[in-house]
Short mmCIF file of C-alpha atoms and ligand atoms in Angstrom, two decimals:
data_model
loop_
_atom_site.label_atom_id
_atom_site.label_comp_id
_atom_site.label_asym_id
_atom_site.label_seq_id
_atom_site.Cartn_x
_atom_site.Cartn_y
_atom_site.Cartn_z
CA MET B 1 -40.69 -4.76 10.82
CA ALA B 2 -37.79 -2.35 9.80
CA ILE B 3 -35.74 -4.01 7.43
CA LEU B 4 -31.65 -3.73 7.79
CA VAL B 5 -28.82 -4.48 5.62
CA GLN B 6 -25.50 -5.31 6.96
CA LYS B 7 -22.69 -6.13 3.97
CA PHE B 8 -19.68 -7.58 5.86
CA GLY B 9 -16.37 -7.37 3.20
CA GLY B 10 -13.07 -10.20 3.53
CA THR B 11 -11.11 -8.78 6.19
CA SER B 12 -14.50 -9.17 8.79
CA LEU B 13 -14.98 -12.61 7.52
CA ALA B 14 -11.25 -13.74 7.54
CA THR B 15 -10.38 -14.98 10.94
CA ASP B 16 -12.23 -16.59 14.21
CA ASP B 17 -11.88 -13.54 15.60
CA ALA B 18 -13.31 -11.18 12.97
CA ARG B 19 -16.37 -13.14 12.47
CA ARG B 20 -17.20 -13.37 16.47
CA HIS B 21 -17.23 -9.12 16.43
CA VAL B 22 -19.75 -10.42 12.54
CA LEU B 23 -21.69 -11.90 15.16
CA ARG B 24 -22.27 -8.88 18.07
CA HIS B 25 -22.93 -6.86 15.21
CA ILE B 26 -25.81 -9.28 13.63
CA VAL B 27 -26.69 -10.12 17.41
CA ARG B 28 -27.29 -6.32 18.76
CA GLU B 29 -29.41 -5.40 15.64
CA ARG B 30 -31.51 -8.48 15.75
CA GLU B 31 -32.02 -7.51 19.40
CA ALA B 32 -32.61 -4.10 18.70
CA GLY B 33 -35.61 -5.08 16.59
CA TYR B 34 -34.10 -4.81 12.98
CA SER B 35 -35.15 -8.22 10.64
CA VAL B 36 -31.38 -8.53 9.24
CA VAL B 37 -30.40 -9.64 5.83
CA VAL B 38 -26.87 -9.97 5.81
CA VAL B 39 -24.51 -9.55 2.74
CA VAL B 40 -20.77 -11.11 2.55
CA SER B 41 -17.92 -11.34 0.46
CA ALA B 42 -15.44 -14.45 0.62
CA MET B 43 -13.95 -15.01 3.41
CA GLY B 44 -9.93 -12.83 3.51
CA ARG B 45 -8.08 -11.64 0.70
CA ARG B 46 -5.97 -12.09 -2.58
CA GLY B 47 -3.93 -15.36 -1.09
CA ASP B 48 -6.41 -16.70 1.37
CA PRO B 49 -7.53 -20.40 0.87
CA TYR B 50 -11.35 -19.05 0.22
CA ALA B 51 -10.36 -15.94 -1.46
CA THR B 52 -11.81 -15.24 -4.68
CA ASP B 53 -8.54 -15.21 -6.44
CA THR B 54 -8.09 -18.26 -4.91
CA LEU B 55 -10.61 -20.12 -6.27
CA LEU B 56 -10.59 -18.71 -9.62
CA ALA B 57 -6.54 -19.94 -9.78
CA LEU B 58 -7.59 -23.44 -9.02
CA PRO B 59 -8.81 -24.20 -12.62
CA ASP B 60 -5.63 -24.56 -14.70
CA SER B 61 -6.93 -23.73 -17.88
CA GLU B 62 -6.96 -20.56 -20.24
CA ASN B 63 -10.05 -21.77 -21.96
CA LEU B 64 -12.69 -22.41 -19.33
CA PRO B 65 -15.63 -20.77 -20.36
CA ALA B 66 -17.00 -17.33 -18.83
CA ARG B 67 -19.59 -19.40 -17.58
CA GLU B 68 -17.94 -22.02 -15.64
CA ARG B 69 -15.48 -18.95 -14.31
CA ASP B 70 -18.34 -17.04 -12.60
CA LEU B 71 -19.70 -20.54 -10.99
CA ILE B 72 -16.69 -20.86 -9.68
CA ALA B 73 -15.84 -17.04 -8.71
CA SER B 74 -19.18 -17.56 -6.47
CA CYS B 75 -18.29 -20.30 -4.65
CA GLY B 76 -16.12 -17.75 -1.89
CA GLU B 77 -19.35 -15.99 -0.72
CA VAL B 78 -21.65 -19.33 -0.52
CA ILE B 79 -18.38 -20.42 1.72
CA ALA B 80 -18.32 -17.58 3.67
CA ALA B 81 -22.25 -17.35 4.19
CA VAL B 82 -22.55 -21.15 5.30
CA VAL B 83 -19.96 -20.58 8.15
CA LEU B 84 -21.82 -17.40 9.57
CA CYS B 85 -24.68 -19.76 9.20
CA GLY B 86 -23.62 -22.05 11.12
CA LEU B 87 -21.95 -19.34 13.89
CA LEU B 88 -25.54 -17.66 14.35
CA CYS B 89 -27.20 -21.30 14.42
CA ASN B 90 -24.34 -22.30 17.76
CA GLU B 91 -25.46 -18.67 19.58
CA GLY B 92 -29.38 -20.06 18.52
CA VAL B 93 -30.33 -17.48 16.20
CA PRO B 94 -32.44 -19.23 13.05
CA ALA B 95 -30.57 -18.65 9.96
CA VAL B 96 -30.67 -19.86 5.95
CA VAL B 97 -28.41 -18.81 3.62
CA LEU B 98 -29.84 -17.52 -0.02
CA THR B 99 -27.00 -17.64 -3.17
CA GLY B 100 -28.07 -14.57 -5.17
CA GLY B 101 -30.12 -16.28 -7.40
CA GLN B 102 -32.12 -18.20 -4.85
CA ALA B 103 -32.49 -14.41 -2.91
CA GLY B 104 -34.81 -13.61 -6.41
CA ILE B 105 -32.03 -11.49 -7.88
CA ARG B 106 -31.44 -11.32 -11.83
CA THR B 107 -29.02 -9.69 -13.61
CA ASP B 108 -28.00 -9.71 -17.19
CA GLY B 109 -25.86 -12.52 -19.24
CA ARG B 110 -23.04 -10.64 -19.29
CA PHE B 111 -20.18 -13.12 -16.82
CA GLY B 112 -18.10 -11.31 -14.84
CA ALA B 113 -19.53 -7.82 -14.83
CA ALA B 114 -23.07 -8.43 -15.02
CA ARG B 115 -25.81 -6.11 -13.82
CA ILE B 116 -28.36 -6.26 -11.63
CA THR B 117 -32.02 -6.35 -14.24
CA ARG B 118 -34.33 -6.77 -11.19
CA ILE B 119 -35.30 -8.47 -7.53
CA GLU B 120 -37.76 -11.11 -6.82
CA THR B 121 -38.63 -9.94 -2.35
CA GLU B 122 -40.38 -12.86 -1.92
CA PRO B 123 -37.89 -15.49 -0.72
CA VAL B 124 -35.96 -13.01 1.58
CA LEU B 125 -38.93 -11.40 2.94
CA ARG B 126 -40.81 -14.45 3.64
CA ARG B 127 -37.79 -16.07 5.39
CA LEU B 128 -37.62 -12.55 7.79
CA ASP B 129 -41.22 -12.42 8.30
CA GLU B 130 -40.74 -16.19 10.11
CA GLY B 131 -37.83 -14.18 12.25
CA THR B 132 -35.07 -15.73 9.95
CA VAL B 133 -31.64 -13.98 9.94
CA VAL B 134 -31.02 -14.36 5.92
CA ILE B 135 -27.43 -14.74 4.80
CA VAL B 136 -27.29 -13.40 1.03
CA THR B 137 -24.04 -14.60 -0.84
CA GLY B 138 -22.81 -11.18 -2.32
CA PHE B 139 -21.29 -10.44 -5.68
CA GLN B 140 -23.78 -12.63 -7.30
CA GLY B 141 -27.35 -13.53 -9.23
CA MET B 142 -28.96 -15.22 -11.90
CA SER B 143 -28.57 -14.41 -15.36
CA PRO B 144 -32.26 -14.52 -17.49
CA GLY B 145 -31.00 -18.37 -18.35
CA GLY B 146 -30.42 -19.32 -15.12
CA ASP B 147 -27.04 -19.42 -14.92
CA THR B 148 -24.93 -17.97 -11.96
CA THR B 149 -23.45 -14.62 -13.07
CA THR B 150 -20.60 -12.60 -10.77
CA LEU B 151 -20.84 -8.84 -10.61
CA GLY B 152 -17.34 -7.74 -10.87
CA ARG B 153 -14.85 -6.21 -8.03
CA GLY B 154 -16.92 -4.66 -5.23
CA GLY B 155 -19.59 -6.44 -6.25
CA SER B 156 -20.79 -7.71 -2.83
CA ASP B 157 -21.36 -3.69 -1.91
CA THR B 158 -23.78 -3.54 -5.06
CA THR B 159 -25.49 -6.44 -3.58
CA ALA B 160 -26.43 -4.94 -0.42
CA ALA B 161 -27.42 -1.42 -1.61
CA ALA B 162 -29.63 -3.35 -4.14
CA LEU B 163 -31.07 -5.24 -2.04
CA GLY B 164 -31.70 -2.55 0.66
CA ALA B 165 -33.33 -0.53 -1.89
CA ALA B 166 -35.57 -3.31 -3.41
CA LEU B 167 -36.50 -4.52 -0.02
CA ARG B 168 -37.28 -0.81 1.60
CA ALA B 169 -34.64 -1.12 3.91
CA GLN B 170 -33.91 1.28 6.89
CA ARG B 171 -30.06 1.51 6.53
CA VAL B 172 -27.51 -0.43 4.72
CA ASP B 173 -25.14 -0.89 7.17
CA ILE B 174 -21.09 -1.52 4.87
CA TYR B 175 -18.72 -3.09 7.63
CA THR B 176 -15.32 -3.10 6.63
CA ASP B 177 -11.57 -3.13 7.87
CA VAL B 178 -11.53 0.65 8.58
CA ASP B 179 -13.36 3.00 11.03
CA GLY B 180 -15.58 4.89 8.37
CA ILE B 181 -14.70 6.44 5.16
CA LEU B 182 -11.86 8.83 6.12
CA THR B 183 -10.49 11.85 4.43
CA ALA B 184 -7.79 9.75 2.23
CA ASP B 185 -6.31 5.77 2.12
CA PRO B 186 -4.95 4.97 5.71
CA ARG B 187 -2.22 3.18 3.65
CA LEU B 188 -1.04 6.67 2.30
CA VAL B 189 -1.72 9.11 5.05
CA ALA B 190 -1.37 8.31 8.18
CA GLU B 191 -3.34 11.24 9.77
CA ALA B 192 -6.46 10.58 7.92
CA ARG B 193 -9.70 10.88 9.57
CA PRO B 194 -13.10 9.18 9.62
CA LEU B 195 -15.59 11.43 8.43
CA LYS B 196 -19.13 11.89 10.10
CA ALA B 197 -21.33 12.45 7.26
CA VAL B 198 -20.85 13.21 3.80
CA SER B 199 -23.46 13.38 1.08
CA TYR B 200 -23.98 10.59 -2.23
CA ALA B 201 -22.50 12.91 -4.74
CA GLU B 202 -19.22 13.09 -2.24
CA ILE B 203 -18.55 10.10 -1.36
CA SER B 204 -19.34 8.75 -5.11
CA ASN B 205 -17.07 10.86 -6.31
CA LEU B 206 -14.56 9.79 -3.81
CA ALA B 207 -15.04 6.06 -5.15
CA ARG B 208 -14.67 7.03 -8.82
CA GLN B 209 -11.45 8.30 -7.98
CA GLY B 210 -9.90 5.66 -6.29
CA ALA B 211 -11.04 5.44 -2.76
CA LYS B 212 -12.18 1.66 -2.59
CA VAL B 213 -13.95 1.50 0.63
CA VAL B 214 -17.32 1.30 -1.04
CA HIS B 215 -17.94 0.13 -4.60
CA PRO B 216 -19.46 3.66 -6.48
CA ARG B 217 -22.46 1.25 -8.38
CA ALA B 218 -23.30 0.91 -4.89
CA VAL B 219 -23.31 4.31 -3.82
CA GLU B 220 -25.31 5.16 -6.90
CA VAL B 221 -28.08 2.52 -6.12
CA ALA B 222 -28.62 3.83 -2.74
CA ALA B 223 -29.13 7.47 -3.88
CA GLN B 224 -31.20 6.48 -6.23
CA ALA B 225 -33.43 4.58 -4.21
CA GLY B 226 -32.79 7.38 -1.08
CA ILE B 227 -31.75 4.55 1.03
CA PRO B 228 -28.99 5.40 3.80
CA LEU B 229 -25.29 4.03 3.89
CA ARG B 230 -23.23 3.73 6.52
CA ILE B 231 -19.48 2.60 6.74
CA ARG B 232 -18.08 1.27 9.84
CA SER B 233 -15.76 -0.90 11.02
CA THR B 234 -16.28 -4.20 12.23
CA PHE B 235 -13.88 -4.15 15.35
CA THR B 236 -15.33 -1.51 16.81
CA ASP B 237 -19.23 0.12 17.68
CA ASP B 238 -18.17 3.16 16.78
CA GLU B 239 -20.95 4.32 13.85
CA GLY B 240 -18.57 5.46 11.71
CA THR B 241 -19.58 7.43 8.46
CA LEU B 242 -23.24 8.03 7.81
CA VAL B 243 -23.55 8.67 3.89
CA THR B 244 -27.35 10.18 2.39
CA GLY B 245 -28.53 13.18 0.88
CA PRO B 246 -29.00 16.46 1.38
CA GLY B 247 -30.20 17.31 4.97
CA MET B 248 -27.64 14.99 6.48
CA PHE B 249 -25.96 17.65 8.86
CA ALA B 250 -27.94 18.29 12.66
CA ALA B 251 -29.20 21.85 13.44
CA GLY B 252 -25.46 23.55 15.09
CA GLU B 253 -23.04 21.41 12.83
CA VAL B 254 -21.21 22.92 10.21
CA PRO B 255 -22.19 21.78 6.69
CA ASP B 256 -19.56 24.84 4.89
CA ARG B 257 -17.06 22.16 4.02
CA PRO B 258 -15.36 22.74 0.69
CA ILE B 259 -13.47 19.91 0.56
CA VAL B 260 -14.04 16.19 2.11
CA GLY B 261 -11.14 14.30 0.45
CA ILE B 262 -7.84 13.03 -1.07
CA ALA B 263 -8.52 10.10 -3.32
CA HIS B 264 -5.87 8.44 -5.75
CA THR B 265 -5.73 6.24 -8.69
CA ALA B 266 -2.45 4.64 -9.72
CA GLY B 267 -1.38 2.72 -13.22
CA VAL B 268 -2.09 5.13 -15.84
CA THR B 269 0.05 6.20 -19.00
CA GLN B 270 -1.05 10.06 -20.37
CA LEU B 271 -0.64 10.48 -24.23
CA THR B 272 -0.52 13.75 -25.60
CA VAL B 273 -1.24 13.73 -29.48
CA ALA B 274 -0.10 16.50 -31.60
CA TYR B 275 -1.89 17.20 -35.86
CA GLY B 276 -0.04 19.75 -36.83
CA ALA B 277 -1.40 22.34 -39.45
CA SER B 278 -3.81 19.70 -41.47
CA GLU B 279 -7.14 18.83 -40.74
CA PRO B 280 -7.13 18.53 -37.32
CA GLY B 281 -11.01 17.64 -37.16
CA ASP B 282 -10.12 14.44 -39.18
CA MET B 283 -7.34 13.33 -37.08
CA GLN B 284 -8.97 13.97 -33.26
CA VAL B 285 -12.32 11.76 -35.03
CA ARG B 286 -9.35 8.89 -36.19
CA VAL B 287 -8.03 9.20 -32.35
CA PHE B 288 -10.63 8.90 -30.31
CA GLY B 289 -12.43 6.40 -32.86
CA THR B 290 -9.97 4.32 -32.86
CA MET B 291 -9.53 3.83 -29.36
CA ALA B 292 -13.03 3.37 -28.40
CA ARG B 293 -13.28 0.76 -31.40
CA HIS B 294 -10.20 -1.20 -29.53
CA GLY B 295 -12.26 -1.02 -26.39
CA ILE B 296 -9.29 1.47 -24.78
CA SER B 297 -11.53 3.16 -22.13
CA ILE B 298 -10.08 6.44 -21.79
CA ASP B 299 -9.95 9.09 -19.11
CA PHE B 300 -8.91 12.86 -18.18
CA ILE B 301 -9.25 13.92 -21.59
CA ASN B 302 -8.10 17.52 -23.35
CA VAL B 303 -8.90 18.67 -26.84
CA THR B 304 -7.36 21.76 -28.20
CA PRO B 305 -7.21 22.44 -32.13
CA SER B 306 -3.69 21.53 -32.60
CA GLY B 307 -4.27 18.37 -30.42
CA CYS B 308 -5.34 16.27 -27.27
CA VAL B 309 -4.32 14.64 -24.13
CA TYR B 310 -5.82 11.77 -22.46
CA THR B 311 -4.82 8.83 -20.34
CA VAL B 312 -5.06 5.30 -20.60
CA PHE B 313 -4.79 2.67 -18.11
CA ASP B 314 -0.66 1.54 -18.10
CA ALA B 315 -1.79 -1.96 -18.84
CA ASP B 316 -3.86 -0.60 -22.61
CA ALA B 317 -0.56 1.86 -23.06
CA ASP B 318 1.25 -0.54 -25.47
CA ARG B 319 -1.70 -1.20 -27.53
CA ALA B 320 -2.94 2.68 -27.48
CA ILE B 321 0.45 3.53 -28.77
CA GLY B 322 0.52 1.17 -31.58
CA LEU B 323 -2.62 2.36 -32.88
CA LEU B 324 -1.23 5.84 -32.85
CA SER B 325 1.55 4.96 -34.44
CA GLU B 326 -0.55 3.20 -37.13
CA LEU B 327 -2.62 6.46 -37.41
CA GLY B 328 0.85 8.20 -38.27
CA CYS B 329 0.45 10.67 -36.20
CA ALA B 330 2.96 12.28 -33.60
CA TYR B 331 2.61 11.67 -30.40
CA SER B 332 4.33 10.94 -26.76
CA ALA B 333 3.43 9.25 -23.57
CA ILE B 334 4.37 9.07 -19.92
CA ARG B 335 4.41 6.20 -18.54
CA ASN B 336 3.32 4.87 -14.57
CA CYS B 337 1.24 8.35 -13.49
CA ALA B 338 -1.22 8.67 -11.24
CA LYS B 339 -4.50 10.79 -10.66
CA VAL B 340 -5.03 12.58 -7.49
CA SER B 341 -8.73 13.66 -6.82
CA VAL B 342 -9.23 17.00 -4.37
CA VAL B 343 -13.09 16.08 -3.32
CA GLY B 344 -15.99 17.96 -1.89
CA GLY B 345 -19.52 18.78 -2.71
CA GLY B 346 -18.94 22.17 -0.96
CA MET B 347 -16.08 23.35 -3.38
CA ASN B 348 -18.36 24.59 -6.25
CA GLY B 349 -18.05 28.42 -6.65
CA VAL B 350 -15.02 28.28 -3.41
CA PRO B 351 -12.56 30.81 -4.98
CA GLY B 352 -9.04 30.01 -4.92
CA ILE B 353 -9.09 26.04 -3.96
CA MET B 354 -7.13 25.79 -7.28
CA ALA B 355 -4.40 27.71 -6.32
CA ALA B 356 -4.08 25.92 -3.51
CA ILE B 357 -3.32 22.89 -5.07
CA VAL B 358 -1.23 24.38 -7.28
CA GLU B 359 1.03 25.81 -4.37
CA ALA B 360 0.68 22.46 -1.94
CA LEU B 361 2.52 20.66 -5.15
CA THR B 362 5.08 22.92 -6.05
CA ASP B 363 6.09 23.45 -2.56
CA GLU B 364 6.97 19.89 -2.78
CA GLY B 365 8.16 20.33 -6.50
CA ILE B 366 5.78 18.17 -7.88
CA PRO B 367 4.97 18.69 -11.52
CA ILE B 368 0.93 18.75 -12.06
CA LEU B 369 0.88 17.17 -15.59
CA GLN B 370 -2.53 17.90 -17.01
CA SER B 371 -5.75 19.02 -14.42
CA ALA B 372 -9.47 18.87 -14.97
CA ASP B 373 -12.43 19.96 -12.38
CA SER B 374 -16.01 19.62 -12.45
CA ASN B 375 -18.37 20.87 -9.72
CA ALA B 376 -16.91 18.71 -6.95
CA SER B 377 -13.73 17.41 -7.88
CA ILE B 378 -10.98 18.57 -8.67
CA TRP B 379 -7.88 15.98 -10.98
CA VAL B 380 -4.06 16.73 -11.27
CA LEU B 381 -2.50 13.95 -12.90
CA VAL B 382 1.26 13.48 -11.33
CA ARG B 383 4.22 10.70 -11.71
CA GLN B 384 3.42 8.08 -9.90
CA ALA B 385 6.52 8.05 -7.86
CA ASP B 386 4.96 11.47 -6.69
CA MET B 387 1.69 10.32 -5.39
CA ALA B 388 1.67 9.74 -1.90
CA ASP B 389 3.62 12.98 -1.58
CA ALA B 390 1.43 14.83 -3.22
CA VAL B 391 -2.10 13.14 -1.72
CA ARG B 392 -0.67 14.02 2.02
CA ALA B 393 0.63 17.65 0.77
CA LEU B 394 -3.18 18.17 -0.69
CA HIS B 395 -4.31 16.53 2.51
CA ALA B 396 -2.53 18.46 5.13
CA ARG B 397 -3.50 22.34 2.84
CA PHE B 398 -6.59 21.66 3.22
CA GLY B 399 -6.38 20.69 7.13
CA LEU B 400 -8.33 17.32 7.13
CA ASP B 401 -6.13 16.01 9.08
CA ARG B 402 -7.35 18.18 12.07
CA PRO B 403 -11.24 18.17 13.55
CA ALA B 404 -14.09 19.43 11.56
CA ALA B 405 -14.06 22.93 12.45
CA ALA B 406 -10.26 23.21 12.15
CA ALA B 407 -10.67 21.77 9.17
CA HIS B 408 -12.62 24.36 7.96
CA GLU B 409 -10.48 27.29 8.99
CA ALA B 410 -7.32 25.77 7.47
CA SER B 411 -8.74 25.16 4.34
CA GLN B 412 -10.26 28.78 4.08
CA LEU B 413 -6.82 29.68 4.92
CA ALA B 414 -4.99 27.53 2.42
CA GLN B 415 -7.47 29.69 -0.17
CA GLU B 416 -6.86 33.12 1.73
CA GLU B 417 -3.03 32.80 1.24
CA SER B 418 -3.06 31.25 -2.02
P1 ADP Y 1 -13.94 -4.44 2.29
O1 ADP Y 1 -13.04 -5.71 1.96
O2 ADP Y 1 -14.42 -4.79 3.61
O3 ADP Y 1 -14.83 -4.74 1.22
P2 ADP Y 1 -12.16 -3.11 0.77
O4 ADP Y 1 -10.44 -3.84 0.69
O5 ADP Y 1 -13.26 -3.15 -0.21
O6 ADP Y 1 -12.35 -3.82 2.13
O7 ADP Y 1 -11.93 -1.63 1.24
C1 ADP Y 1 -11.43 -1.19 2.47
C2 ADP Y 1 -10.21 -0.24 2.12
O8 ADP Y 1 -10.75 0.76 1.67
C3 ADP Y 1 -9.47 -0.25 3.21
O9 ADP Y 1 -8.54 -0.93 3.67
C4 ADP Y 1 -8.92 1.34 3.09
O10 ADP Y 1 -7.22 1.19 2.44
C5 ADP Y 1 -9.13 1.33 1.68
N1 ADP Y 1 -9.04 2.97 1.44
C6 ADP Y 1 -8.98 3.41 0.20
N2 ADP Y 1 -9.34 5.10 0.41
C7 ADP Y 1 -10.45 4.87 1.97
C8 ADP Y 1 -10.81 5.92 2.20
N3 ADP Y 1 -10.51 7.74 1.63
N4 ADP Y 1 -11.38 6.14 3.56
C9 ADP Y 1 -11.42 4.79 4.07
N5 ADP Y 1 -10.60 3.52 3.06
C10 ADP Y 1 -9.98 3.59 2.26
MG1 MG Y 2 -14.54 -3.63 -1.18
#
């Protein structure tokens, strides 16, 4: 029988009303003939009683070992899974809860940021064969030593994708509190529209550049296994956004779409280092070597013979600046910056996209502190105070607030005008 994996996020499980919707989606797919595996996150958001952050704050100890920290971090999903199991049982639907370890999810031993190494499918397949809905606690697995490990932020998405891949599921449905993958974060852009279909590469770029609607690792896993993902709302029956590889557009649809969306990441500091005339090679090796040795993650890197520019998270800025001072190089820093990304698998080779970006931001009086591009994204660094305006300006400029065909024309116009 075809297997379907359904993942429900925190807000989808937070209230009685939301859980009724969850129940409805599970029962519908079961009645449609699927063997259903349900992956759950902890109920609610930061501040809610059974949310992961709340549980993590319970042990009043700075010295709690990482192993025990993961143990309590994993409890939110257990609570959510058992609550959902109770609701299914009340409806007469046979259901069972498996923790990550019980579901055969094996990870390495890195507490707090474990990686799934293997999934033994027998425990899940056996229950599915019995006609049981299998509820798996997301965000966790079991280390080689038999300890509970957690997968880090967005880990339940990864659990769902990895189970989908291991079980050869027909599809993985990620249910959340928005109508799918939108052309921008609806919290910044009221006009953002849900996309009907995107490629793995496009959503992977959007997700890595800050669109937190689905975790990039989950997209990577699904792409490698070739399993389609659907991002959709718990609160409606709309099918949301389908994420697949090539061939995702039906005949007659318009695959010619340079830009799919705008993503943003706030909270970065730009560091500019000048080497002066002496020994640029030596200094650049020392700058990047020092950052690496101190575990400071760097991004948005440009190296020239006279210096280099890169960004670090605001949280690492003081440390990075201290290290540059110790190296004795001339540097300057701009804190509270944001990376705004224009993403689209169809922009490669299309002339005028950069010109349209520059013009849209110049019209708004927004200075571009730095820019870079790849085949499917162009990133600009702006001050955080300008971030929301920059996202809105680019969203409008590429016609993303209009239906697909109109957006395509707008985006062509944007390029032609510039
Ligand atoms: P869940 O708890 O269901 O995993 P998340 O909070 O992780 O939900 O992800 C959903 C949120 O992602 C939305 O509420 C929305 O604010 C945010 N988001 C950011 N960028 C986008 C985008 N491009 N499309 C859709 N949602 C986005
Ligand atoms: Mg999420």
